[in-house]
CSV table of N, CA and C in Angstrom, one decimal:
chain,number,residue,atom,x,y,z
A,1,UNK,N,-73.7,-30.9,37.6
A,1,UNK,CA,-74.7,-30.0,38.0
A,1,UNK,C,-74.5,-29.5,39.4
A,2,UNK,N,-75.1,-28.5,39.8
A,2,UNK,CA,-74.9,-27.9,41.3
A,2,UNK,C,-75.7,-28.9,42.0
A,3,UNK,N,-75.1,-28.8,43.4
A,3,UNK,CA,-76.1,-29.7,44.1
A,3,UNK,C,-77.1,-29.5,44.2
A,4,UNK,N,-77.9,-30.7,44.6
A,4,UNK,CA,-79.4,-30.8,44.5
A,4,UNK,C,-80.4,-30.2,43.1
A,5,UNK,N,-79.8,-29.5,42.4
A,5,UNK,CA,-80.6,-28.8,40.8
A,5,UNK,C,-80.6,-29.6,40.2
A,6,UNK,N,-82.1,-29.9,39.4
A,6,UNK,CA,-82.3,-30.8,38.3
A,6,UNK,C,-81.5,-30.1,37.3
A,7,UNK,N,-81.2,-30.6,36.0
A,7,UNK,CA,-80.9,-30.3,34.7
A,7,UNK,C,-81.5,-28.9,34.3
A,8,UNK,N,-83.0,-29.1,34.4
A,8,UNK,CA,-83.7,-28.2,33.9
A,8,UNK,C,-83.3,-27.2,34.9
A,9,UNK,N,-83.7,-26.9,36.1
A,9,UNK,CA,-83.5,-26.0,37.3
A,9,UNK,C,-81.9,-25.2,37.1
A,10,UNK,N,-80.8,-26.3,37.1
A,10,UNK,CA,-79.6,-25.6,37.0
A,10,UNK,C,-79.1,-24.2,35.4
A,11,UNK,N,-80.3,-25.0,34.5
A,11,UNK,CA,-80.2,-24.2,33.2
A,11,UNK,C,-81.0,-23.0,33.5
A,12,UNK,N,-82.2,-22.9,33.9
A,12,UNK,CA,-82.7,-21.8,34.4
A,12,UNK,C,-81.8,-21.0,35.1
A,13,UNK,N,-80.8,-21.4,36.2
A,13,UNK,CA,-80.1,-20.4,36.9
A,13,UNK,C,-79.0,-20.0,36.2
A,14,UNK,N,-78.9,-20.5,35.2
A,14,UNK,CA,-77.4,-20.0,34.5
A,14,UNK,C,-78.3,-19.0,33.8
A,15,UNK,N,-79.5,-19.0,32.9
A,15,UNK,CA,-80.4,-18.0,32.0
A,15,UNK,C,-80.3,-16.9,33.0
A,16,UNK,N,-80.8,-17.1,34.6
A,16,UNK,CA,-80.8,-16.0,35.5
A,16,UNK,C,-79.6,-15.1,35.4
A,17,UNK,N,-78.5,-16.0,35.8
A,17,UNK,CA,-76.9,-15.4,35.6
A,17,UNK,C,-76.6,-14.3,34.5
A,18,UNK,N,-76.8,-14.8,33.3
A,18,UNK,CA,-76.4,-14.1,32.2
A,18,UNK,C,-77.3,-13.4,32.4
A,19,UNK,N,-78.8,-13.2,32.5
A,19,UNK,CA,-79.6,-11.8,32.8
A,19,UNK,C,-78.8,-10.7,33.4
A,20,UNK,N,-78.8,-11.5,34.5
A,20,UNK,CA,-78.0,-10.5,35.5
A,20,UNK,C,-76.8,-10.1,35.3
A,21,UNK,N,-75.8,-10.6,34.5
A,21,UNK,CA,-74.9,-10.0,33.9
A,21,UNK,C,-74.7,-9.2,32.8
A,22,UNK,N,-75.6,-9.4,32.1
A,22,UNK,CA,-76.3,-8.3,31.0
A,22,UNK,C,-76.5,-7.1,31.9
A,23,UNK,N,-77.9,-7.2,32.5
A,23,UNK,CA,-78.0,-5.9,33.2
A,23,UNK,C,-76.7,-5.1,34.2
A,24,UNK,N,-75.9,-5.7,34.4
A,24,UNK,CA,-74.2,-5.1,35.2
A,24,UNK,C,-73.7,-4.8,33.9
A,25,UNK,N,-73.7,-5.0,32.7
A,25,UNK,CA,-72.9,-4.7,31.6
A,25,UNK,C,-74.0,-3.6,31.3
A,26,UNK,N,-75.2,-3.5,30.9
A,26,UNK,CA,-75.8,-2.1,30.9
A,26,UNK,C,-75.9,-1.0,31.3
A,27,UNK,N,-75.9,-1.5,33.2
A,27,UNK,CA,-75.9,0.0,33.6
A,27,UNK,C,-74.5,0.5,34.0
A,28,UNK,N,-73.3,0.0,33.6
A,28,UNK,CA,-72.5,0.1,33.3
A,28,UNK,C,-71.7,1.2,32.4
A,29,UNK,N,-72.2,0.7,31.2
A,29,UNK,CA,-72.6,1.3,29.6
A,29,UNK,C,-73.8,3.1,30.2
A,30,UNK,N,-74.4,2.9,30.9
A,30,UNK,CA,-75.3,4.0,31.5
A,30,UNK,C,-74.4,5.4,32.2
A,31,UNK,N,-73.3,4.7,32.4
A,31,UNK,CA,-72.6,5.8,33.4
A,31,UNK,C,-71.2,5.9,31.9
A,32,UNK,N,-71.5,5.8,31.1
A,32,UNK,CA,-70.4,6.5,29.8
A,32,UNK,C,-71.0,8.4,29.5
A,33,UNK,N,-69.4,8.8,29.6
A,33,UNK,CA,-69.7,10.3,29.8
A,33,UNK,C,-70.4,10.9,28.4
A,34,UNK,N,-69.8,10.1,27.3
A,34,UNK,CA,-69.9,10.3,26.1
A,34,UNK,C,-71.4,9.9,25.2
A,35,UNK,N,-71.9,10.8,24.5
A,35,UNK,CA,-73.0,10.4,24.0
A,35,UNK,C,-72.9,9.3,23.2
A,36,UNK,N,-74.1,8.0,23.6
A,36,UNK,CA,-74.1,6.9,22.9
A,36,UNK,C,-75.5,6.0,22.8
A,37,UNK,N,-75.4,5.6,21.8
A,37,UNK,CA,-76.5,4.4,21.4
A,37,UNK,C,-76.6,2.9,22.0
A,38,UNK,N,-77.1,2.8,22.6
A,38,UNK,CA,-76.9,1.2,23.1
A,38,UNK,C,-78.0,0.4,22.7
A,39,UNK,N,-77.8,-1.0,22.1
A,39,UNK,CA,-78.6,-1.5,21.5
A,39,UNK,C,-78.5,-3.2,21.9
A,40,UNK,N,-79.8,-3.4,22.6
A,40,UNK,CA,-79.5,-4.7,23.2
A,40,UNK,C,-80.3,-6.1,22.5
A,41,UNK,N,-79.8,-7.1,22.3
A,41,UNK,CA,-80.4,-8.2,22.0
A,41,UNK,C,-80.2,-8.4,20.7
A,42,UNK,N,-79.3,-7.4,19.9
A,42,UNK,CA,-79.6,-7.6,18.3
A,42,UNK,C,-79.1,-9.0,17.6
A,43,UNK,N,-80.1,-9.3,16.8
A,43,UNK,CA,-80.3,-10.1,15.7
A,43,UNK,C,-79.7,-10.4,14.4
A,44,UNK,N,-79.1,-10.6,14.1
A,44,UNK,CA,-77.8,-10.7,12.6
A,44,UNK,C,-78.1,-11.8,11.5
A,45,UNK,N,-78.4,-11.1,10.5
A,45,UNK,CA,-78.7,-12.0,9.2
A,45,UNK,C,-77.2,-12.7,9.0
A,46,UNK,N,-77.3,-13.4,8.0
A,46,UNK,CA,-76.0,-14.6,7.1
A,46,UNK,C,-75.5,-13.3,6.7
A,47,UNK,N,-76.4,-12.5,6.1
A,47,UNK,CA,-75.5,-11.6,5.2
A,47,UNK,C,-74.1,-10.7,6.2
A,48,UNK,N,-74.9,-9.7,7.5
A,48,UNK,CA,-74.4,-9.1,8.0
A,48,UNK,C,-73.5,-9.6,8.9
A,49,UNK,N,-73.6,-10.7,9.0
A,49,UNK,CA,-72.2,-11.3,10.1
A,49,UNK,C,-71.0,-11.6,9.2
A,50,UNK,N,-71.2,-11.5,7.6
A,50,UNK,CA,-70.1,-11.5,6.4
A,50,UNK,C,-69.4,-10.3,6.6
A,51,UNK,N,-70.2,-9.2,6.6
A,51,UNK,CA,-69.4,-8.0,6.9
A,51,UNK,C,-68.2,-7.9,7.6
A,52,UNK,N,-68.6,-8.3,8.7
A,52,UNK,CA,-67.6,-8.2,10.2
A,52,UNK,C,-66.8,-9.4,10.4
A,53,UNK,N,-66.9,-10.5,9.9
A,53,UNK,CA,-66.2,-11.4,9.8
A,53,UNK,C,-65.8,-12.4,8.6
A,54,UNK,N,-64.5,-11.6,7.7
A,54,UNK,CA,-64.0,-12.5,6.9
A,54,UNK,C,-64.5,-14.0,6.1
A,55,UNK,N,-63.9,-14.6,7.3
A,55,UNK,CA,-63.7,-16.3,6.9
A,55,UNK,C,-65.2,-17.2,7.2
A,56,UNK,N,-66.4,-16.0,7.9
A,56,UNK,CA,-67.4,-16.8,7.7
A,56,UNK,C,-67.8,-17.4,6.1
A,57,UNK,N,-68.5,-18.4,6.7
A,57,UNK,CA,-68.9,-18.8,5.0
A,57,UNK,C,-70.5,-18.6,4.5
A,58,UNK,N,-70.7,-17.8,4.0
A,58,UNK,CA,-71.8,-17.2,3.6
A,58,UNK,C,-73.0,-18.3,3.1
A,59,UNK,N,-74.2,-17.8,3.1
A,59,UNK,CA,-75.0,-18.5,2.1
A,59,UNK,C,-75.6,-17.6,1.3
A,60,UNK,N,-75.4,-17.3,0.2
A,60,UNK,CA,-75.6,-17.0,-1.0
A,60,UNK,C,-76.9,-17.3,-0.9
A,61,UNK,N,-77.3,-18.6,-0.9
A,61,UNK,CA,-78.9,-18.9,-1.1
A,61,UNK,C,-79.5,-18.2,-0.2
A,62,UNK,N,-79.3,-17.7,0.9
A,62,UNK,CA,-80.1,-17.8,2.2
A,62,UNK,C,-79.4,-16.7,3.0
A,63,UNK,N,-79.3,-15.3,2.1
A,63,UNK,CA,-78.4,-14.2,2.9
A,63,UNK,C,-79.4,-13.5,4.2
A,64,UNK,N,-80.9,-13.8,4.1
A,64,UNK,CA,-81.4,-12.5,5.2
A,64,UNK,C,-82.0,-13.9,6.1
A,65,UNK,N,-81.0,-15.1,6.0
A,65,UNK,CA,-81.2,-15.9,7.2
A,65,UNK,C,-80.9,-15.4,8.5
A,66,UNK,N,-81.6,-15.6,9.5
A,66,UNK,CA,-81.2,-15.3,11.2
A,66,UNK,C,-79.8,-16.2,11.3
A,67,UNK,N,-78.6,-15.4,11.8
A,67,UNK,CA,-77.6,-16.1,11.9
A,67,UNK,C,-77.4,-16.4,13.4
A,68,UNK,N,-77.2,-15.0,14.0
A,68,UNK,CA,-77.1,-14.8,15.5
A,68,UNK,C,-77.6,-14.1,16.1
A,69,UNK,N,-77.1,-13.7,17.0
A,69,UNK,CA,-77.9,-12.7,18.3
A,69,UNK,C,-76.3,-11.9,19.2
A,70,UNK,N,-76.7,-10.6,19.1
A,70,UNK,CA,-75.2,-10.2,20.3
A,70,UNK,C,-75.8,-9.5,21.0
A,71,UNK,N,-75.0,-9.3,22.4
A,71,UNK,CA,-76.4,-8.6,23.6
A,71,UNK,C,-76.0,-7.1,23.5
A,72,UNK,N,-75.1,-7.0,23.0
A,72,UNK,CA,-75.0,-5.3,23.0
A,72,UNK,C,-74.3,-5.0,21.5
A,73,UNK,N,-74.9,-3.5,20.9
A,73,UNK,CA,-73.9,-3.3,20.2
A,73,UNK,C,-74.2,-1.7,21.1
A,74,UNK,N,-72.8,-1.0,20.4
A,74,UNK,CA,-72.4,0.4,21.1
A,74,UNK,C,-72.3,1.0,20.2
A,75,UNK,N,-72.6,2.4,19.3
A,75,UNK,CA,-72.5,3.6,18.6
A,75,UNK,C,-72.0,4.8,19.0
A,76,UNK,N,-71.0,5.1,18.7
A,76,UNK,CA,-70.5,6.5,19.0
A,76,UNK,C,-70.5,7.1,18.4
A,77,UNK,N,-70.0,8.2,18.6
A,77,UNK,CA,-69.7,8.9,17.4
A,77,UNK,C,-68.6,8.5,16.3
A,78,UNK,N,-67.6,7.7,17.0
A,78,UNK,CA,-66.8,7.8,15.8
A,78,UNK,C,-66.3,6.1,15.6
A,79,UNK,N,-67.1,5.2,16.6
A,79,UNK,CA,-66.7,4.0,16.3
A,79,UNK,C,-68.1,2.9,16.8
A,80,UNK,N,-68.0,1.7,16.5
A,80,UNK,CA,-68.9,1.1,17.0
A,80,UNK,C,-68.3,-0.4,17.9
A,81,UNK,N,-69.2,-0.9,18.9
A,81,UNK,CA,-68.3,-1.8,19.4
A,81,UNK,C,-69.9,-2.9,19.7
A,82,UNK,N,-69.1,-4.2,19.1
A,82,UNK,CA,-70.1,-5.3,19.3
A,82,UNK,C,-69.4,-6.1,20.8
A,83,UNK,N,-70.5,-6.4,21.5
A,83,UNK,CA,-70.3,-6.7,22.9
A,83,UNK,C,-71.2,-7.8,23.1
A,84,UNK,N,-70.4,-9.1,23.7
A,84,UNK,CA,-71.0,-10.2,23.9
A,84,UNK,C,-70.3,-10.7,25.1
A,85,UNK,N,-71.5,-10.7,26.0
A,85,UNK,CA,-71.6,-10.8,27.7
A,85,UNK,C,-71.3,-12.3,27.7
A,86,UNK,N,-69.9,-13.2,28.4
A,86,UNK,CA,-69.8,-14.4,28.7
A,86,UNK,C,-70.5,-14.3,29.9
A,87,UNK,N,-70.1,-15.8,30.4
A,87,UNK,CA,-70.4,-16.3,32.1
A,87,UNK,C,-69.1,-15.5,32.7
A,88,UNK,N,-69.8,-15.0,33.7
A,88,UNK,CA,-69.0,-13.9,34.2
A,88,UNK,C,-69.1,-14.6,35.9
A,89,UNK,N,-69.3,-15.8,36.3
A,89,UNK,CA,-69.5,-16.3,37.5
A,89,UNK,C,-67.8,-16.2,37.7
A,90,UNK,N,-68.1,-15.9,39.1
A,90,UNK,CA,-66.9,-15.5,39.9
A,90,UNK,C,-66.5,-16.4,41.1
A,91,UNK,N,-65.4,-17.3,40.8
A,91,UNK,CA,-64.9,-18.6,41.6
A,91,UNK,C,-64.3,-18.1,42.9
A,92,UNK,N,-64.6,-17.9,43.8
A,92,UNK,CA,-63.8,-17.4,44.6
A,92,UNK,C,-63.2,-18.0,45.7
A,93,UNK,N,-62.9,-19.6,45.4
A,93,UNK,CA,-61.9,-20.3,46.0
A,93,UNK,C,-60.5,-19.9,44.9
A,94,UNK,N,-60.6,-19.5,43.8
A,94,UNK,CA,-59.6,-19.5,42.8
A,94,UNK,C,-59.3,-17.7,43.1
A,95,UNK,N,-59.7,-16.5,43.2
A,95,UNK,CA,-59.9,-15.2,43.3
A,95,UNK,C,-59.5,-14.3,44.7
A,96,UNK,N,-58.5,-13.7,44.8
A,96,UNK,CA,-58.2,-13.1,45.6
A,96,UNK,C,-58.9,-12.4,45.9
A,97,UNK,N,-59.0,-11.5,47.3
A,97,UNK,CA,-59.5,-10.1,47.5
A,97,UNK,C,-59.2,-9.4,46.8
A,98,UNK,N,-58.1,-9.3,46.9
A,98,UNK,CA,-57.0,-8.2,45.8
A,98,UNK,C,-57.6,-7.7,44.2
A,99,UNK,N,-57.6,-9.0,43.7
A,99,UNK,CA,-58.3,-9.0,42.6
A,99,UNK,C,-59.6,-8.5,42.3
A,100,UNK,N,-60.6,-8.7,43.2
A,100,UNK,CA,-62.2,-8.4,43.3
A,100,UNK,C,-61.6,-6.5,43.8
A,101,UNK,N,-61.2,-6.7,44.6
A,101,UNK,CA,-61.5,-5.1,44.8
A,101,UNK,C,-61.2,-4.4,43.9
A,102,UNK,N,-59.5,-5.0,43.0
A,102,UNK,CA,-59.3,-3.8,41.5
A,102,UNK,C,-60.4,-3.8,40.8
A,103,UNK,N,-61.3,-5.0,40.4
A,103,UNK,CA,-62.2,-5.1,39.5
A,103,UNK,C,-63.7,-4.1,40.1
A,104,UNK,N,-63.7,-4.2,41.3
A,104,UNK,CA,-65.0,-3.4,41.6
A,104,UNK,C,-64.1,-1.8,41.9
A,105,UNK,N,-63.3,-1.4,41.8
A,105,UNK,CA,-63.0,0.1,41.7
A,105,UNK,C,-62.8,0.2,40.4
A,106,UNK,N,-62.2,-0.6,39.3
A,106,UNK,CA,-62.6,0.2,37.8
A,106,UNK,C,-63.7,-0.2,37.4
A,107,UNK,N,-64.8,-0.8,38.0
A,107,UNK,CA,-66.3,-0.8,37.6
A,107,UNK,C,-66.9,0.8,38.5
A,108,UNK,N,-66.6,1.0,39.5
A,108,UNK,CA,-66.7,2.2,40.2
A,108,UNK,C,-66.6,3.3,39.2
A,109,UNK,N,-65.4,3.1,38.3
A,109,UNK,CA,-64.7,5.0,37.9
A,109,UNK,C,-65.8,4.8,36.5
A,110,UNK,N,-66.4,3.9,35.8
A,110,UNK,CA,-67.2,4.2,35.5
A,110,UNK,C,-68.3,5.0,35.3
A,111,UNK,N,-69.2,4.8,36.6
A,111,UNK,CA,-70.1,5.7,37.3
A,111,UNK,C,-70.0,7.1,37.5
């Protein structure tokens, strides 16, 4: 655990994190030149995660079971893309300048 955070306290701040990384993957997705649907938080039956993934193993008994959750899906016109936001914390005893700055100019040319 981080210092001094209880269990409970340190889990809250990781829930904060991912918020907050959600929202940098959103407005993100906001600055696409191209007309698009963005669809956040969706919900996925047993059935529909069979679609998109082969070797899951279905339940037949139990297809409009709640399976998962993905934080983004994207719609375009001519394709769709499912997007699931990891921990995106950034170590920066391990992280060059170098590195952060390429990553914050092609977050830039999005905009």
């Amino acid at each position: 655990p981080e210092e001094g955070l209880s269990p409970e306290n340190e889990s809250d701040m990781r829930k904060q994190e991912a918020y907050a990384a959600e929202v940098d993957v959103y407005r993100a997705l906001e600055y696409m030149e191209e007309e698009i649907v963005v669809l956040h938080s969706l919900n996925y039956t047993n059935r529909q995660c069979k679609l998109f993934k082969q070797d899951f193993q279905y339940d037949s008994e139990n297809p409009n079971r709640e399976t998962g959750e993905c934080d983004f899906v994207v719609i375009g016109k001519n394709y769709v893309v499912i997007i699931e936001v990891s921990d995106v914390r950034i170590d920066l005893s391990r992280t060059t300048n170098r590195r952060l700055s390429i990553a914050f100019k092609k977050k830039s040319t999005l905009r």
